[in-house]
Coordinates of C-alpha atoms in Angstrom, one line a residue:
M1 CA -0.4 29.4 -13.1
T2 CA 0.0 26.0 -14.8
S3 CA 1.8 23.0 -13.4
Y4 CA 3.1 20.2 -15.6
T5 CA 4.6 16.8 -15.1
R6 CA 8.2 16.1 -16.0
R7 CA 7.6 14.6 -19.4
D8 CA 5.0 17.1 -20.7
T9 CA 7.4 18.8 -23.2
L10 CA 4.8 19.0 -26.0
A11 CA 1.9 19.9 -23.8
G12 CA 4.1 22.4 -21.9
A13 CA 5.0 24.2 -25.1
I14 CA 1.3 24.7 -26.0
G15 CA -0.3 24.3 -22.6
I16 CA -2.2 27.6 -22.4
G17 CA -3.7 27.2 -25.8
L18 CA -4.7 23.6 -25.2
S19 CA -6.3 24.5 -21.8
T20 CA -8.4 27.2 -23.4
S21 CA -9.5 25.3 -26.5
L22 CA -10.5 22.1 -24.7
A23 CA -12.2 24.0 -21.8
T24 CA -14.7 25.5 -24.3
T25 CA -15.4 22.2 -26.1
P26 CA -18.7 20.6 -24.9
V27 CA -17.9 17.6 -22.7
R28 CA -19.9 14.8 -21.1
A29 CA -19.3 13.2 -17.7
S30 CA -19.1 9.4 -18.1
P31 CA -18.2 6.6 -15.8
D32 CA -17.2 4.6 -18.9
G33 CA -15.7 6.1 -22.0
I34 CA -11.9 6.4 -21.6
F35 CA -12.0 6.8 -17.8
K36 CA -13.1 3.2 -17.2
L37 CA -10.4 2.8 -14.6
G38 CA -11.4 5.8 -12.5
I39 CA -9.2 8.5 -11.0
A40 CA -6.9 8.8 -7.9
S41 CA -4.7 11.1 -5.9
G42 CA -1.7 10.2 -3.7
D43 CA 1.4 11.1 -1.8
P44 CA 0.1 14.3 -0.3
W45 CA 2.6 17.1 0.4
P46 CA 1.8 20.4 2.1
D47 CA 1.7 22.2 -1.2
G48 CA 0.3 19.5 -3.5
V49 CA -0.6 16.0 -4.5
V50 CA -0.2 13.5 -7.4
L51 CA -3.3 13.2 -9.6
W52 CA -3.6 9.9 -11.5
T53 CA -5.7 8.4 -14.2
R54 CA -5.2 5.9 -17.1
L55 CA -7.1 6.2 -20.3
V56 CA -8.5 2.9 -21.7
R57 CA -11.1 1.9 -24.2
D58 CA -10.8 -1.8 -23.5
A59 CA -9.6 -2.8 -20.0
L60 CA -8.3 -6.2 -21.2
A61 CA -6.5 -5.1 -24.3
A62 CA -2.7 -5.0 -24.0
D63 CA -2.6 -1.3 -24.9
G64 CA -6.0 -0.5 -23.3
G65 CA -7.4 -0.1 -26.8
M66 CA -5.7 3.4 -27.0
G67 CA -3.3 2.7 -29.8
E68 CA 0.2 4.3 -30.2
A69 CA -0.7 8.0 -30.2
P70 CA -0.3 10.3 -27.2
V71 CA -3.5 11.8 -25.9
E72 CA -3.9 15.3 -24.6
V73 CA -5.5 15.4 -21.1
V74 CA -6.7 18.6 -19.3
W75 CA -6.7 18.5 -15.5
E76 CA -8.3 20.9 -13.0
V77 CA -8.1 21.4 -9.3
A78 CA -10.7 23.5 -7.4
R79 CA -11.5 24.5 -3.9
D80 CA -15.2 23.4 -4.3
E81 CA -16.9 20.1 -5.2
R82 CA -18.5 21.6 -8.3
L83 CA -15.2 22.9 -9.5
R84 CA -16.3 26.5 -9.9
D85 CA -13.3 27.9 -7.9
V86 CA -10.5 26.4 -10.0
V87 CA -7.1 27.2 -8.5
R88 CA -4.8 25.0 -10.8
T89 CA -5.3 23.7 -14.3
G90 CA -3.0 22.4 -17.0
V91 CA -2.5 20.0 -19.9
T92 CA -0.5 16.9 -20.0
L93 CA 0.1 14.0 -22.4
A94 CA -1.0 10.5 -21.8
M95 CA 1.9 8.6 -23.4
P96 CA 1.6 5.1 -24.9
E97 CA 5.0 4.0 -23.4
F98 CA 3.3 4.5 -20.0
A99 CA 0.1 2.8 -21.0
H100 CA -1.6 6.2 -21.4
S101 CA -1.4 6.8 -17.7
V102 CA -1.2 10.3 -16.2
H103 CA 0.7 11.3 -13.1
V104 CA 0.3 15.1 -12.6
E105 CA 2.3 16.5 -9.7
V106 CA 0.3 19.5 -8.7
G107 CA 2.0 22.2 -6.6
G108 CA 1.1 25.6 -5.2
L109 CA -1.8 24.4 -3.1
E110 CA -2.6 25.4 0.5
P111 CA -1.6 23.0 3.2
G112 CA -4.1 20.9 5.2
R113 CA -7.2 21.4 3.2
S114 CA -9.5 19.5 0.8
Y115 CA -9.5 20.0 -3.0
W116 CA -11.6 18.5 -5.8
Y117 CA -10.2 17.5 -9.2
R118 CA -11.1 16.0 -12.6
F119 CA -9.7 15.2 -16.0
R120 CA -10.9 15.8 -19.5
A121 CA -9.8 14.1 -22.7
E122 CA -11.4 13.4 -26.1
N123 CA -14.4 15.5 -25.1
T124 CA -15.1 13.3 -22.1
E125 CA -15.0 14.3 -18.4
S126 CA -13.8 12.0 -15.7
P127 CA -15.7 11.7 -12.4
V128 CA -14.8 14.3 -9.8
G129 CA -12.4 13.2 -7.1
R130 CA -11.6 14.6 -3.7
T131 CA -8.1 14.9 -2.3
R132 CA -6.4 16.6 0.7
T133 CA -3.0 18.2 1.1
A134 CA -0.8 17.4 4.2
P135 CA -0.6 20.0 7.0
A136 CA 2.4 22.4 6.8
P137 CA 5.7 21.3 8.4
G138 CA 5.6 22.1 12.1
Q139 CA 1.9 23.1 11.9
Q140 CA 0.2 22.0 15.1
V141 CA -2.3 19.2 14.3
S142 CA -4.7 17.8 16.9
R143 CA -5.9 14.7 15.0
L144 CA -5.4 12.7 11.9
R145 CA -7.4 9.7 10.8
F146 CA -6.6 7.2 8.0
A147 CA -7.3 3.7 6.9
A148 CA -4.6 1.0 6.6
A149 CA -5.4 -1.7 4.1
A150 CA -3.6 -4.6 2.3
C151 CA -4.1 -7.9 0.5
Q152 CA -7.0 -7.6 -1.9
H153 CA -7.2 -10.8 -4.0
W154 CA -9.9 -10.3 -6.7
M155 CA -11.0 -14.0 -6.7
Y156 CA -11.8 -14.5 -3.0
G157 CA -14.1 -11.6 -2.3
N158 CA -15.9 -8.4 -3.3
W159 CA -14.7 -5.1 -1.9
A160 CA -17.4 -3.8 0.3
A161 CA -14.7 -2.7 2.6
Y162 CA -13.7 0.0 0.1
H163 CA -17.3 1.0 -0.4
R164 CA -17.7 1.6 3.3
M165 CA -14.2 3.1 3.7
A166 CA -15.2 5.8 1.2
E167 CA -18.1 6.8 3.5
D168 CA -15.7 7.5 6.4
D169 CA -14.0 10.7 7.4
L170 CA -10.4 10.0 6.6
D171 CA -7.3 12.1 5.7
F172 CA -5.7 9.4 3.6
V173 CA -5.4 5.7 2.9
L174 CA -2.3 3.7 3.6
H175 CA -2.0 0.6 1.3
L176 CA 0.6 -1.8 2.6
G177 CA 1.0 -4.2 -0.4
D178 CA -0.5 -7.0 -2.5
Y179 CA -2.7 -4.6 -4.5
I180 CA -2.9 -7.3 -7.1
Y181 CA -2.4 -11.1 -6.9
E182 CA -0.4 -12.6 -9.6
A183 CA -1.9 -16.1 -9.4
P184 CA -4.8 -18.0 -7.7
S185 CA -4.3 -20.9 -5.4
S186 CA -5.1 -24.2 -6.9
S187 CA -5.9 -26.0 -3.6
Q188 CA -9.4 -27.5 -3.0
A189 CA -10.0 -25.1 -0.1
A190 CA -9.1 -22.1 -2.3
V191 CA -11.5 -23.3 -5.1
K192 CA -14.3 -23.5 -2.5
Q193 CA -13.6 -19.9 -1.4
K194 CA -13.6 -18.4 -4.8
V195 CA -16.2 -15.6 -5.3
R196 CA -15.4 -14.2 -8.7
D197 CA -13.1 -15.0 -11.7
V198 CA -10.0 -13.2 -13.1
P199 CA -10.0 -13.6 -16.9
I200 CA -6.2 -13.3 -17.1
D201 CA -3.4 -15.9 -16.9
V202 CA -0.5 -15.6 -14.5
P203 CA 1.4 -12.4 -15.5
K204 CA 5.0 -12.5 -16.6
T205 CA 5.2 -9.7 -19.2
L206 CA 4.5 -5.9 -19.1
A207 CA 1.3 -6.5 -21.1
D208 CA 0.2 -9.2 -18.6
Y209 CA 0.7 -7.0 -15.6
R210 CA -1.0 -4.1 -17.3
R211 CA -4.1 -6.2 -17.9
M212 CA -4.1 -7.5 -14.4
H213 CA -3.9 -4.0 -12.9
S214 CA -6.5 -2.7 -15.3
W215 CA -8.9 -5.5 -14.4
Y216 CA -8.5 -4.7 -10.7
K217 CA -9.1 -1.0 -11.3
T218 CA -12.5 -1.8 -13.0
D219 CA -14.0 -2.6 -9.7
P220 CA -16.4 0.3 -8.7
A221 CA -15.6 -0.1 -4.9
I222 CA -11.9 0.6 -5.3
Q223 CA -12.6 3.4 -7.8
T224 CA -14.8 5.0 -5.1
A225 CA -12.1 4.7 -2.4
H226 CA -9.4 6.1 -4.7
A227 CA -11.6 9.1 -5.7
A228 CA -12.5 9.8 -2.0
F229 CA -9.0 10.1 -0.5
P230 CA -5.3 10.4 -1.4
W231 CA -3.5 7.1 -1.1
I232 CA 0.0 6.3 0.0
A233 CA 1.1 2.9 -1.3
I234 CA 3.9 0.4 -1.1
W235 CA 4.1 -3.0 -2.9
D236 CA 4.6 -6.5 -1.5
D237 CA 5.4 -9.9 -3.1
H238 CA 2.2 -10.6 -4.9
D239 CA 2.5 -7.4 -6.9
V240 CA 5.3 -9.3 -8.6
E241 CA 5.5 -12.9 -7.6
N242 CA 4.7 -14.8 -4.4
D243 CA 7.6 -14.8 -1.9
Y244 CA 10.1 -13.2 -4.2
A245 CA 13.2 -11.8 -2.5
G246 CA 15.3 -9.1 -4.1
N247 CA 16.6 -10.6 -7.4
H248 CA 15.3 -14.1 -6.6
A249 CA 12.0 -15.7 -7.3
P250 CA 10.7 -19.0 -5.9
G251 CA 11.8 -21.8 -8.2
R252 CA 15.1 -19.9 -8.8
P253 CA 14.8 -19.0 -12.5
P254 CA 17.9 -17.3 -13.9
T255 CA 18.3 -13.9 -12.3
A256 CA 18.1 -12.1 -15.6
T257 CA 14.8 -13.7 -16.5
F258 CA 13.3 -12.8 -13.2
L259 CA 14.6 -9.2 -13.3
R260 CA 12.8 -8.8 -16.7
Q261 CA 9.6 -9.9 -15.0
R262 CA 10.2 -7.6 -12.0
A263 CA 10.8 -4.7 -14.3
A264 CA 7.5 -5.4 -16.0
A265 CA 5.6 -5.7 -12.7
Y266 CA 7.2 -2.5 -11.3
Q267 CA 6.4 -0.5 -14.3
A268 CA 2.8 -1.6 -14.4
Y269 CA 2.5 -0.9 -10.7
W270 CA 3.7 2.7 -11.2
E271 CA 1.5 3.2 -14.2
H272 CA -1.6 2.3 -12.2
M273 CA -0.9 4.0 -8.9
P274 CA -0.9 7.7 -7.9
L275 CA 2.9 7.8 -7.4
R276 CA 5.4 10.6 -8.2
N277 CA 7.9 10.6 -11.0
A278 CA 10.6 10.0 -8.4
Q279 CA 9.1 6.6 -7.9
R280 CA 9.0 5.7 -11.7
P281 CA 11.0 2.5 -12.2
L282 CA 14.2 2.4 -14.3
G283 CA 14.2 -1.2 -15.5
P284 CA 13.9 -3.6 -12.5
D285 CA 14.7 -0.8 -10.0
A286 CA 12.5 1.8 -8.3
L287 CA 12.9 4.1 -5.3
L288 CA 9.7 3.4 -3.4
Y289 CA 10.8 3.9 0.1
R290 CA 10.1 7.5 1.1
R291 CA 9.1 9.8 3.9
L292 CA 6.0 12.0 4.3
A293 CA 5.2 14.6 7.0
F294 CA 1.8 15.5 8.4
G295 CA 2.4 18.7 10.4
D296 CA 3.8 18.2 13.8
L297 CA 1.7 15.1 14.5
I298 CA 3.0 12.2 12.2
D299 CA 6.3 11.5 10.6
L300 CA 5.5 8.7 8.1
V301 CA 8.3 6.5 6.9
M302 CA 7.4 4.0 4.2
L303 CA 9.7 1.0 3.7
D304 CA 10.3 -1.4 0.8
E305 CA 10.9 -4.9 2.2
R306 CA 11.0 -6.8 -1.1
Q307 CA 13.3 -5.2 -3.6
Y308 CA 16.6 -5.2 -1.7
R309 CA 16.3 -8.2 0.6
S310 CA 18.6 -11.3 0.7
P311 CA 17.3 -14.5 -0.7
L312 CA 15.0 -16.6 1.5
A313 CA 16.9 -18.5 4.1
C314 CA 16.7 -22.3 4.0
P315 CA 14.3 -22.6 1.1
P316 CA 12.6 -25.9 0.6
P317 CA 13.6 -27.8 -2.5
A318 CA 11.7 -26.7 -5.7
P319 CA 9.0 -27.2 -6.6
K320 CA 7.7 -27.7 -3.1
L321 CA 7.8 -24.0 -2.3
D322 CA 5.3 -23.0 0.4
R323 CA 5.4 -19.7 2.2
S324 CA 3.5 -21.3 5.1
R325 CA 6.3 -23.7 5.7
L326 CA 7.8 -23.1 9.2
V327 CA 11.4 -23.8 10.2
S328 CA 13.0 -23.9 13.7
A329 CA 16.1 -22.1 14.7
A330 CA 18.0 -25.4 14.8
E331 CA 16.9 -26.1 11.2
C332 CA 17.8 -22.7 9.8
A333 CA 20.9 -21.1 11.3
D334 CA 21.2 -19.0 8.1
A335 CA 18.2 -16.9 9.2
F336 CA 20.3 -15.4 12.0
S337 CA 23.3 -14.4 9.9
P338 CA 24.3 -10.7 10.4
E339 CA 25.1 -10.4 6.7
R340 CA 21.5 -11.0 5.7
T341 CA 19.5 -7.9 5.0
M342 CA 15.8 -7.1 4.7
L343 CA 16.1 -3.5 3.6
G344 CA 19.4 -3.4 1.7
L345 CA 22.4 -1.3 2.8
D346 CA 21.2 2.1 1.4
Q347 CA 17.6 1.8 2.7
E348 CA 18.7 0.6 6.1
S349 CA 21.2 3.5 6.4
W350 CA 18.5 5.9 5.4
L351 CA 16.1 4.4 8.0
A352 CA 18.8 4.7 10.6
R353 CA 19.1 8.4 9.9
C354 CA 15.3 8.9 10.0
L355 CA 15.2 7.2 13.4
A356 CA 18.2 8.8 14.9
E357 CA 17.6 12.4 14.1
P358 CA 15.6 14.7 16.4
A359 CA 11.9 14.0 16.2
R360 CA 10.1 15.9 13.4
A361 CA 6.6 15.1 14.8
R362 CA 4.9 13.8 17.8
W363 CA 4.6 10.3 16.4
L364 CA 7.0 8.2 14.2
L365 CA 4.9 5.9 12.0
L366 CA 6.6 3.0 10.1
G367 CA 4.5 1.8 7.1
Q368 CA 5.8 -1.6 6.0
Q369 CA 4.5 -4.8 4.5
L370 CA 5.1 -7.5 7.0
M371 CA 4.3 -8.6 10.5
F372 CA 7.0 -6.8 12.4
S373 CA 6.8 -8.3 15.8
P374 CA 8.1 -11.9 16.2
F375 CA 5.5 -14.6 15.9
E376 CA 6.7 -18.0 17.1
R377 CA 4.5 -20.8 15.8
K378 CA 3.9 -24.3 17.1
M379 CA 5.5 -27.1 15.1
K380 CA 5.5 -30.8 15.7
S381 CA 9.2 -30.5 16.5
G382 CA 8.8 -27.4 18.7
I383 CA 8.7 -23.7 17.9
G384 CA 9.2 -22.3 14.4
F385 CA 9.0 -19.2 12.3
S386 CA 8.4 -18.3 8.6
T387 CA 11.5 -17.4 6.7
D388 CA 9.6 -15.0 4.4
G389 CA 9.0 -12.6 7.3
W390 CA 11.3 -10.7 9.6
G391 CA 12.1 -14.0 11.3
G392 CA 14.1 -15.0 8.3
Y393 CA 16.2 -11.9 8.8
A394 CA 16.7 -11.9 12.5
A395 CA 19.9 -9.8 12.8
A396 CA 18.5 -7.1 10.5
H397 CA 15.3 -7.2 12.5
Q398 CA 17.1 -6.6 15.7
R399 CA 19.1 -3.7 14.2
V400 CA 15.9 -1.9 13.3
V401 CA 14.4 -2.6 16.8
D402 CA 17.5 -1.3 18.4
L403 CA 17.1 2.0 16.4
I404 CA 13.5 2.3 17.6
A405 CA 14.6 1.5 21.2
A406 CA 17.3 4.2 21.1
R407 CA 14.7 7.0 20.4
P408 CA 14.4 9.2 23.5
S409 CA 10.5 8.9 23.5
R410 CA 8.3 5.9 23.1
D411 CA 6.7 7.5 20.0
T412 CA 6.9 4.7 17.4
V413 CA 4.0 2.7 15.8
V414 CA 4.7 0.0 13.2
L415 CA 1.9 -0.9 10.7
G416 CA 2.0 -4.1 8.7
G417 CA 0.0 -6.5 6.5
D418 CA 0.9 -9.7 4.6
I419 CA -0.4 -12.4 6.9
H420 CA -4.1 -12.1 6.1
G421 CA -5.3 -11.3 9.6
F422 CA -5.6 -8.7 12.3
V423 CA -2.9 -8.5 14.9
A424 CA -2.4 -6.2 17.9
S425 CA 1.1 -6.6 19.4
N426 CA 3.9 -4.9 21.3
V427 CA 7.4 -4.9 19.8
P428 CA 9.8 -6.5 22.4
S429 CA 13.2 -4.8 22.7
R430 CA 15.0 -8.2 22.3
Q431 CA 13.5 -10.4 19.6
Q432 CA 14.8 -13.6 21.2
D433 CA 13.1 -12.6 24.6
L434 CA 9.4 -12.0 23.9
R435 CA 8.9 -10.8 27.5
S436 CA 11.5 -8.0 27.2
E437 CA 10.4 -4.3 27.4
A438 CA 8.1 -3.1 24.7
V439 CA 9.6 -0.4 22.5
A440 CA 6.8 0.2 20.0
A441 CA 3.2 -0.7 19.2
H442 CA 2.5 -2.9 16.2
I443 CA -0.7 -3.4 14.2
V444 CA -1.3 -5.8 11.3
C445 CA -4.2 -4.2 9.4
G446 CA -6.0 -7.3 8.1
T447 CA -6.9 -8.4 4.6
I448 CA -9.5 -6.8 2.2
S449 CA -10.4 -10.0 0.4
S450 CA -7.5 -12.5 0.2
R451 CA -7.8 -16.0 1.6
L452 CA -7.7 -15.9 5.4
G453 CA -4.6 -16.9 7.3
D454 CA -4.2 -19.8 9.6
H455 CA -6.5 -18.7 12.4
K456 CA -6.4 -22.0 14.3
G457 CA -2.6 -22.1 14.2
Y458 CA -2.3 -18.5 15.2
I459 CA -4.6 -18.9 18.2
E460 CA -2.8 -22.1 19.3
S461 CA 0.5 -20.2 19.2
L462 CA -0.6 -17.3 21.4
P463 CA 0.7 -18.8 24.7
D464 CA 4.2 -18.8 23.2
N465 CA 3.8 -15.1 22.2
P466 CA 3.1 -13.0 25.4
H467 CA 3.7 -9.8 23.5
I468 CA 0.8 -10.4 21.1
Q469 CA -2.5 -9.3 22.6
F470 CA -4.9 -10.2 19.8
V471 CA -5.0 -12.1 16.5
D472 CA -7.9 -12.9 14.2
A473 CA -7.8 -14.4 10.8
Q474 CA -11.5 -15.2 10.4
R475 CA -12.8 -11.8 9.1
H476 CA -11.9 -9.5 6.2
G477 CA -11.5 -5.7 6.4
Y478 CA -9.1 -2.9 7.2
T479 CA -7.9 -0.9 10.2
R480 CA -9.0 2.6 10.9
C481 CA -6.2 4.5 12.7
T482 CA -6.7 7.8 14.6
F483 CA -3.8 9.7 16.0
T484 CA -4.1 12.5 18.5
R485 CA -1.3 14.2 20.4
D486 CA -1.6 11.9 23.4
R487 CA -2.8 8.5 22.0
A488 CA -3.2 6.5 18.8
S489 CA -6.2 4.2 18.4
F490 CA -6.8 1.3 16.0
E491 CA -10.2 -0.1 15.1
F492 CA -10.4 -3.4 13.2
R493 CA -13.2 -2.8 10.7
V494 CA -14.7 -6.0 9.3
V495 CA -17.3 -6.8 6.7
D496 CA -20.2 -9.0 7.5
D497 CA -19.8 -11.0 4.3
V498 CA -16.9 -10.7 1.9
R499 CA -19.1 -12.2 -0.9
D500 CA -21.5 -9.3 -0.7
P501 CA -20.2 -6.2 -2.6
M502 CA -22.4 -3.9 -0.4
S503 CA -21.9 -5.7 2.9
N504 CA -22.0 -3.7 6.1
L505 CA -19.0 -3.0 8.4
D506 CA -18.6 -3.6 12.1
T507 CA -15.7 -3.1 14.6
L508 CA -14.2 -6.4 15.6
A509 CA -11.8 -5.0 18.2
A510 CA -10.1 -1.8 19.1
F511 CA -6.7 -1.0 20.7
E512 CA -4.8 2.1 21.7
T513 CA -1.4 3.2 22.8
E514 CA -0.4 6.3 24.7
W515 CA 2.4 8.5 23.5
G516 CA 5.5 7.8 25.5
A517 CA 4.2 4.4 26.8
A518 CA 4.7 2.0 23.8
G519 CA 2.3 -0.8 24.9
L520 CA -1.1 -1.5 23.4
R521 CA -4.3 -2.0 25.4
R522 CA -7.7 -3.1 24.4
V523 CA -10.5 -0.5 24.5

C-alpha cells in the first residue's frame, strides 16, 4: 500500500513505477548532498506521522540551489532501524513553490510504537530517522515522557541541549515557539553575549525567511534531535517579528505591508517544520491551533497566541518599542477591557469546547507560548506587568482560567515559554488575587540559547507573587516532562556552558503535581 501527500498528483499517477525504479538504483548515504537540512517527523497520530525534509544544494541560496523543477522523492517507513522490514513506501514531489520541502502524511501504522524512516532523491539517501506513533484512543497508557523547549537564538549559544536531548528516552518533543529569531539585539550586553554569527539580514520576504530557517536547520544538534523524535510545534513572535500582535507589528507599518511579511514568515515556517497539510498557510492565515491525543493519558491542546490577538495595549511611542517595558494597572486600563482577545473568537470558542466536554484522558495539557500565570513585577511606581503577555489581555486570561476551574477534576497542566527562564508556578483561580485557590500547574520550559531573562528582577518580584514557587533566568536548557496516571513531574535540564556545542546537562530543579491536586511541589 502506498500513501501520498495531498499535492502528489504526478507522483501518485506513476508512484508504483517510480518506487520500483528508484529503489533499484545504487544510492549513497550522505549527511550533505541535497539532505543538508536533515529530516524530521511530527504531529504523531495513532495511525501515522508527518515525515519532513527539504532538499537544498546551497543552504543560503534563495531557492536552496534547487532551481525551478520538481524533484521526485522516495520515502520509506520500517519497523526496524536498518529498514529491512518496510511497511510503507511511496513517492512524492518536492515542489519549487514550497522550497522543495516534503511533508508526507503517512497512515496505516500501528499505534504506540517506534518506526524508522528515510528519503531518497537524485540517487542519494537521507540519514535514517526514528519516529513514534501515538497510542490508540482510549488505550491505557502508564507513562509518557517528552521534552518541552523554546527560544533558540542562533547567535547567543550552541545547541548542546539538543545533542543531549537526543540521547534521552522521549516519546516526542514539544516546541513552544521562537524556533528562529528574526533579528539580533544591538545592545552592548547582547554583543558581549554573542557566540556565533548569522550571515543573514533581518528577514522581511519569503526568500529571507527561507534562508533564515535553512541556516538554523544546518546545525547538527537540531538535526539530531529532529531525527530522534517526532516534534509538535507552535510559533511565537520571533518566528515573524518581535512582539507582533495579530495584524499589527511594532512600529505600526501599514497592515497590508505587515500581512505580506506575516504570510512570508508563516509559509517559510511551514516549509521547514514537520506539519500537516491542514496547517499549510493560505496567505497570511494558517490554522496552527490543534489537538492531539495520547491514549487515555494526555489530551494535548496546542494554542496559537499570536495570529488572532488584539493589538498590544498601551504601546510606547515608536520607535521606543521595548517588550521589557512594564506598565501598571493605573497606567493601562485598556489591558483589562473585556473586548480584548488573546486567542480570537473562533479559537477561544474551540478551546471552551475542549475544556468543557467530558475528559478524553487522565491529563489535560495546554501547550502555549507565554507565561500563563500572572507575574507582577516591581516598578519604581509600584507593581507592573508586561502587556505582551497574558497580563495585557486580563479579561481573556480570566475567561480561560474560569474554563479550567470549571473542570470537575484538577487535571490541567499549562506549559509555556517566551520569557527566557524556568518557572514553576500554580495558576490562581482569580488572576487579581494571587493567593486564591490553585486550579492548574504551570511550567515555563526555559530557553535553549536565547539571551537570558531579567533574573535579578524576577527574583526581586517573588515576594509579590506567592503562587510562583521557582524562577531561574541564569541557565539555558529545556524541561523534561514525565506524566503517569497519578502525577506529572518536570525536570529543568540545563547545560553547563551554552557556548560549548557538546556541553553536559544537569538538573537544576524538579517539581511535580498530583492528579486532582493542581499545586506544584519541589522534589
